[in-house]
């Protein structure tokens, strides 16, 4: 949008000819289809779906993604085409953090967002491990919701996310 001033001196806005390019993807915010945290054995430790799937579809997706991600050689990239989407994943110790996004979205932006999410978890829990995710899953979902909202990145400031989550934690 561009600011305009009429001949009478009134200020207003009008839509610019083209929206500014977005780092997250064309046409505005990128859309995450779902987020999975799985261990090496294929057990899903956290899942958040932003598109509606049945339980059977979710189980099938999680199994397919686990086989695809864990079976890939480490010399390959961490981006892989999956159906009509793209999977972006990172492995930390025994956990795989996987995002499913639209094919036109910026892979590196989401790749870095996974790292930022892990950094926030690590700072909040103090050297996070799989058991922290299992026994404090509700806190992990709070952190996830501060980071991603409705399938889009909401906040990218680690300090802001930590401050909000710590405030909520104090209220408990």
Short mmCIF file of C-alpha atoms in Angstrom, two decimals:
data_model
loop_
_atom_site.label_atom_id
_atom_site.label_comp_id
_atom_site.label_asym_id
_atom_site.label_seq_id
_atom_site.Cartn_x
_atom_site.Cartn_y
_atom_site.Cartn_z
CA UNK A 1 0.00 0.00 0.00
CA UNK A 2 1.14 3.51 -0.73
CA UNK A 3 0.29 6.62 1.22
CA UNK A 4 -1.57 9.26 -0.77
CA UNK A 5 -2.62 12.82 -0.12
CA UNK A 6 -5.67 14.26 -1.85
CA UNK A 7 -5.89 17.83 -3.15
CA UNK A 8 -7.87 18.70 0.01
CA UNK A 9 -4.94 17.54 2.15
CA UNK A 10 -6.66 14.34 3.41
CA UNK A 11 -4.37 11.39 3.86
CA UNK A 12 -5.38 7.96 2.69
CA UNK A 13 -3.99 4.70 1.33
CA UNK A 14 -4.27 3.04 -2.00
CA UNK A 15 -3.04 -0.33 -3.10
CA UNK A 16 0.29 -0.23 -4.91
CA UNK A 17 0.54 -1.81 -8.34
CA UNK A 18 2.36 -4.85 -6.96
CA UNK A 19 2.69 -6.07 -3.41
CA UNK A 20 6.20 -6.20 -1.99
CA UNK A 21 7.93 -9.55 -2.46
CA UNK A 22 7.77 -11.82 0.56
CA UNK A 23 10.68 -13.83 1.88
CA UNK A 24 8.28 -16.61 2.85
CA UNK A 25 6.80 -17.17 -0.57
CA UNK A 26 4.88 -15.57 -3.39
CA UNK A 27 1.72 -13.66 -2.62
CA UNK A 28 2.22 -13.14 1.11
CA UNK A 29 2.65 -15.53 4.00
CA UNK A 30 3.65 -19.07 3.26
CA UNK A 31 1.42 -21.90 4.32
CA UNK A 32 2.60 -24.77 6.46
CA UNK A 33 0.46 -27.86 5.97
CA UNK A 34 1.72 -29.66 9.07
CA UNK A 35 4.62 -29.98 11.50
CA UNK A 36 5.96 -33.31 12.77
CA UNK A 37 8.54 -34.21 15.39
CA UNK A 38 9.46 -37.88 15.13
CA UNK A 39 12.15 -39.99 16.73
CA UNK A 40 14.38 -42.43 14.83
CA UNK A 41 12.00 -45.31 15.54
CA UNK A 42 9.12 -43.47 13.86
CA UNK A 43 7.21 -42.51 17.00
CA UNK A 44 5.58 -39.13 16.50
CA UNK A 45 6.32 -36.95 19.51
CA UNK A 46 4.51 -33.84 18.31
CA UNK A 47 2.21 -33.13 15.40
CA UNK A 48 0.34 -30.02 14.40
CA UNK A 49 -1.88 -30.06 11.33
CA UNK A 50 -3.07 -26.84 9.70
CA UNK A 51 -5.13 -28.70 7.11
CA UNK A 52 -7.83 -31.20 7.99
CA UNK A 53 -6.92 -34.88 7.74
CA UNK A 54 -8.62 -37.97 9.12
CA UNK A 55 -6.80 -40.01 11.77
CA UNK A 56 -6.07 -42.73 9.20
CA UNK A 57 -4.61 -40.16 6.78
CA UNK A 58 -2.46 -38.71 9.56
CA UNK A 59 -1.10 -42.15 10.50
CA UNK A 60 -0.36 -42.94 6.87
CA UNK A 61 1.34 -39.56 6.33
CA UNK A 62 3.47 -39.93 9.44
CA UNK A 63 4.62 -43.41 8.40
CA UNK A 64 5.42 -42.33 4.84
CA UNK A 65 7.31 -39.26 6.00
CA UNK A 66 9.30 -41.20 8.58
CA UNK A 67 10.40 -43.76 5.97
CA UNK A 68 11.25 -41.02 3.48
CA UNK A 69 13.20 -38.78 5.86
CA UNK A 70 15.10 -41.43 7.84
CA UNK A 71 16.00 -43.35 4.70
CA UNK A 72 17.69 -40.40 3.00
CA UNK A 73 21.47 -40.23 2.88
CA UNK A 74 22.94 -37.33 4.86
CA UNK A 75 24.75 -36.06 1.75
CA UNK A 76 21.38 -35.13 0.19
CA UNK A 77 19.59 -31.85 0.90
CA UNK A 78 17.05 -31.54 3.67
CA UNK A 79 14.32 -30.64 1.16
CA UNK A 80 12.29 -33.30 -0.60
CA UNK A 81 9.23 -33.24 -2.86
CA UNK A 82 6.29 -35.04 -1.25
CA UNK A 83 3.04 -35.42 -3.13
CA UNK A 84 2.07 -31.88 -4.18
CA UNK A 85 4.09 -30.34 -1.32
CA UNK A 86 7.64 -30.02 -0.12
CA UNK A 87 9.11 -31.48 3.08
CA UNK A 88 11.77 -29.53 4.92
CA UNK A 89 13.40 -31.40 7.77
CA UNK A 90 16.29 -31.21 10.21
CA UNK A 91 17.67 -33.86 12.49
CA UNK A 92 18.69 -32.98 16.04
CA UNK A 93 20.12 -35.91 18.00
CA UNK A 94 17.45 -38.61 17.67
CA UNK A 95 14.59 -36.34 16.58
CA UNK A 96 13.48 -35.29 13.11
CA UNK A 97 11.71 -31.93 12.85
CA UNK A 98 9.68 -31.87 9.62
CA UNK A 99 7.61 -29.12 8.03
CA UNK A 100 5.37 -29.73 5.04
CA UNK A 101 4.97 -26.56 2.96
CA UNK A 102 3.75 -25.45 -0.44
CA UNK A 103 6.18 -26.10 -3.31
CA UNK A 104 6.56 -22.38 -4.03
CA UNK A 105 7.66 -21.50 -0.47
CA UNK A 106 11.19 -20.51 0.48
CA UNK A 107 12.97 -23.63 1.74
CA UNK A 108 15.76 -21.82 3.53
CA UNK A 109 13.40 -19.59 5.48
CA UNK A 110 11.59 -22.65 6.83
CA UNK A 111 14.85 -24.54 7.33
CA UNK A 112 16.04 -21.71 9.58
CA UNK A 113 12.66 -21.51 11.33
CA UNK A 114 13.11 -25.15 12.40
CA UNK A 115 16.48 -24.23 13.89
CA UNK A 116 15.00 -21.23 15.68
CA UNK A 117 12.22 -23.42 17.09
CA UNK A 118 14.82 -25.87 18.44
CA UNK A 119 16.84 -23.00 19.93
CA UNK A 120 13.74 -21.72 21.74
CA UNK A 121 12.98 -25.22 23.04
CA UNK A 122 16.59 -25.61 24.14
CA UNK A 123 16.62 -22.32 26.03
CA UNK A 124 13.22 -22.87 27.61
CA UNK A 125 13.90 -26.41 28.82
CA UNK A 126 17.66 -26.04 29.27
CA UNK A 127 19.27 -28.56 26.90
CA UNK A 128 16.02 -30.04 25.60
CA UNK A 129 15.69 -33.80 25.09
CA UNK A 130 12.98 -36.11 23.81
CA UNK A 131 11.64 -36.72 27.32
CA UNK A 132 11.05 -32.98 27.78
CA UNK A 133 8.83 -33.09 24.70
CA UNK A 134 6.97 -36.16 25.95
CA UNK A 135 6.33 -35.02 29.53
CA UNK A 136 5.82 -31.31 28.77
CA UNK A 137 4.00 -31.61 25.46
CA UNK A 138 1.50 -28.90 26.42
CA UNK A 139 4.37 -26.40 26.89
CA UNK A 140 5.84 -27.42 23.54
CA UNK A 141 2.49 -26.71 21.89
CA UNK A 142 2.42 -23.27 23.57
CA UNK A 143 5.87 -22.51 22.15
CA UNK A 144 4.81 -23.81 18.76
CA UNK A 145 1.68 -21.63 18.81
CA UNK A 146 3.75 -18.56 19.67
CA UNK A 147 5.98 -19.32 16.70
CA UNK A 148 3.48 -20.52 14.07
CA UNK A 149 -0.15 -19.45 13.89
CA UNK A 150 -2.64 -20.87 11.43
CA UNK A 151 0.11 -22.45 9.36
CA UNK A 152 2.10 -19.24 8.97
CA UNK A 153 5.15 -17.89 10.76
CA UNK A 154 3.94 -15.42 13.35
CA UNK A 155 7.04 -14.50 15.30
CA UNK A 156 10.73 -14.81 14.50
CA UNK A 157 12.24 -13.16 17.56
CA UNK A 158 13.62 -15.75 19.96
CA UNK A 159 13.60 -13.24 22.82
CA UNK A 160 9.95 -12.31 22.23
CA UNK A 161 8.82 -15.93 22.03
CA UNK A 162 10.74 -16.86 25.18
CA UNK A 163 9.41 -13.85 27.08
CA UNK A 164 5.79 -14.68 26.16
CA UNK A 165 6.15 -18.37 26.99
CA UNK A 166 7.89 -17.65 30.30
CA UNK A 167 5.07 -15.23 31.22
CA UNK A 168 2.51 -17.95 30.49
CA UNK A 169 4.58 -20.47 32.45
CA UNK A 170 4.61 -18.17 35.49
CA UNK A 171 0.80 -17.98 35.39
CA UNK A 172 0.50 -21.75 35.90
#
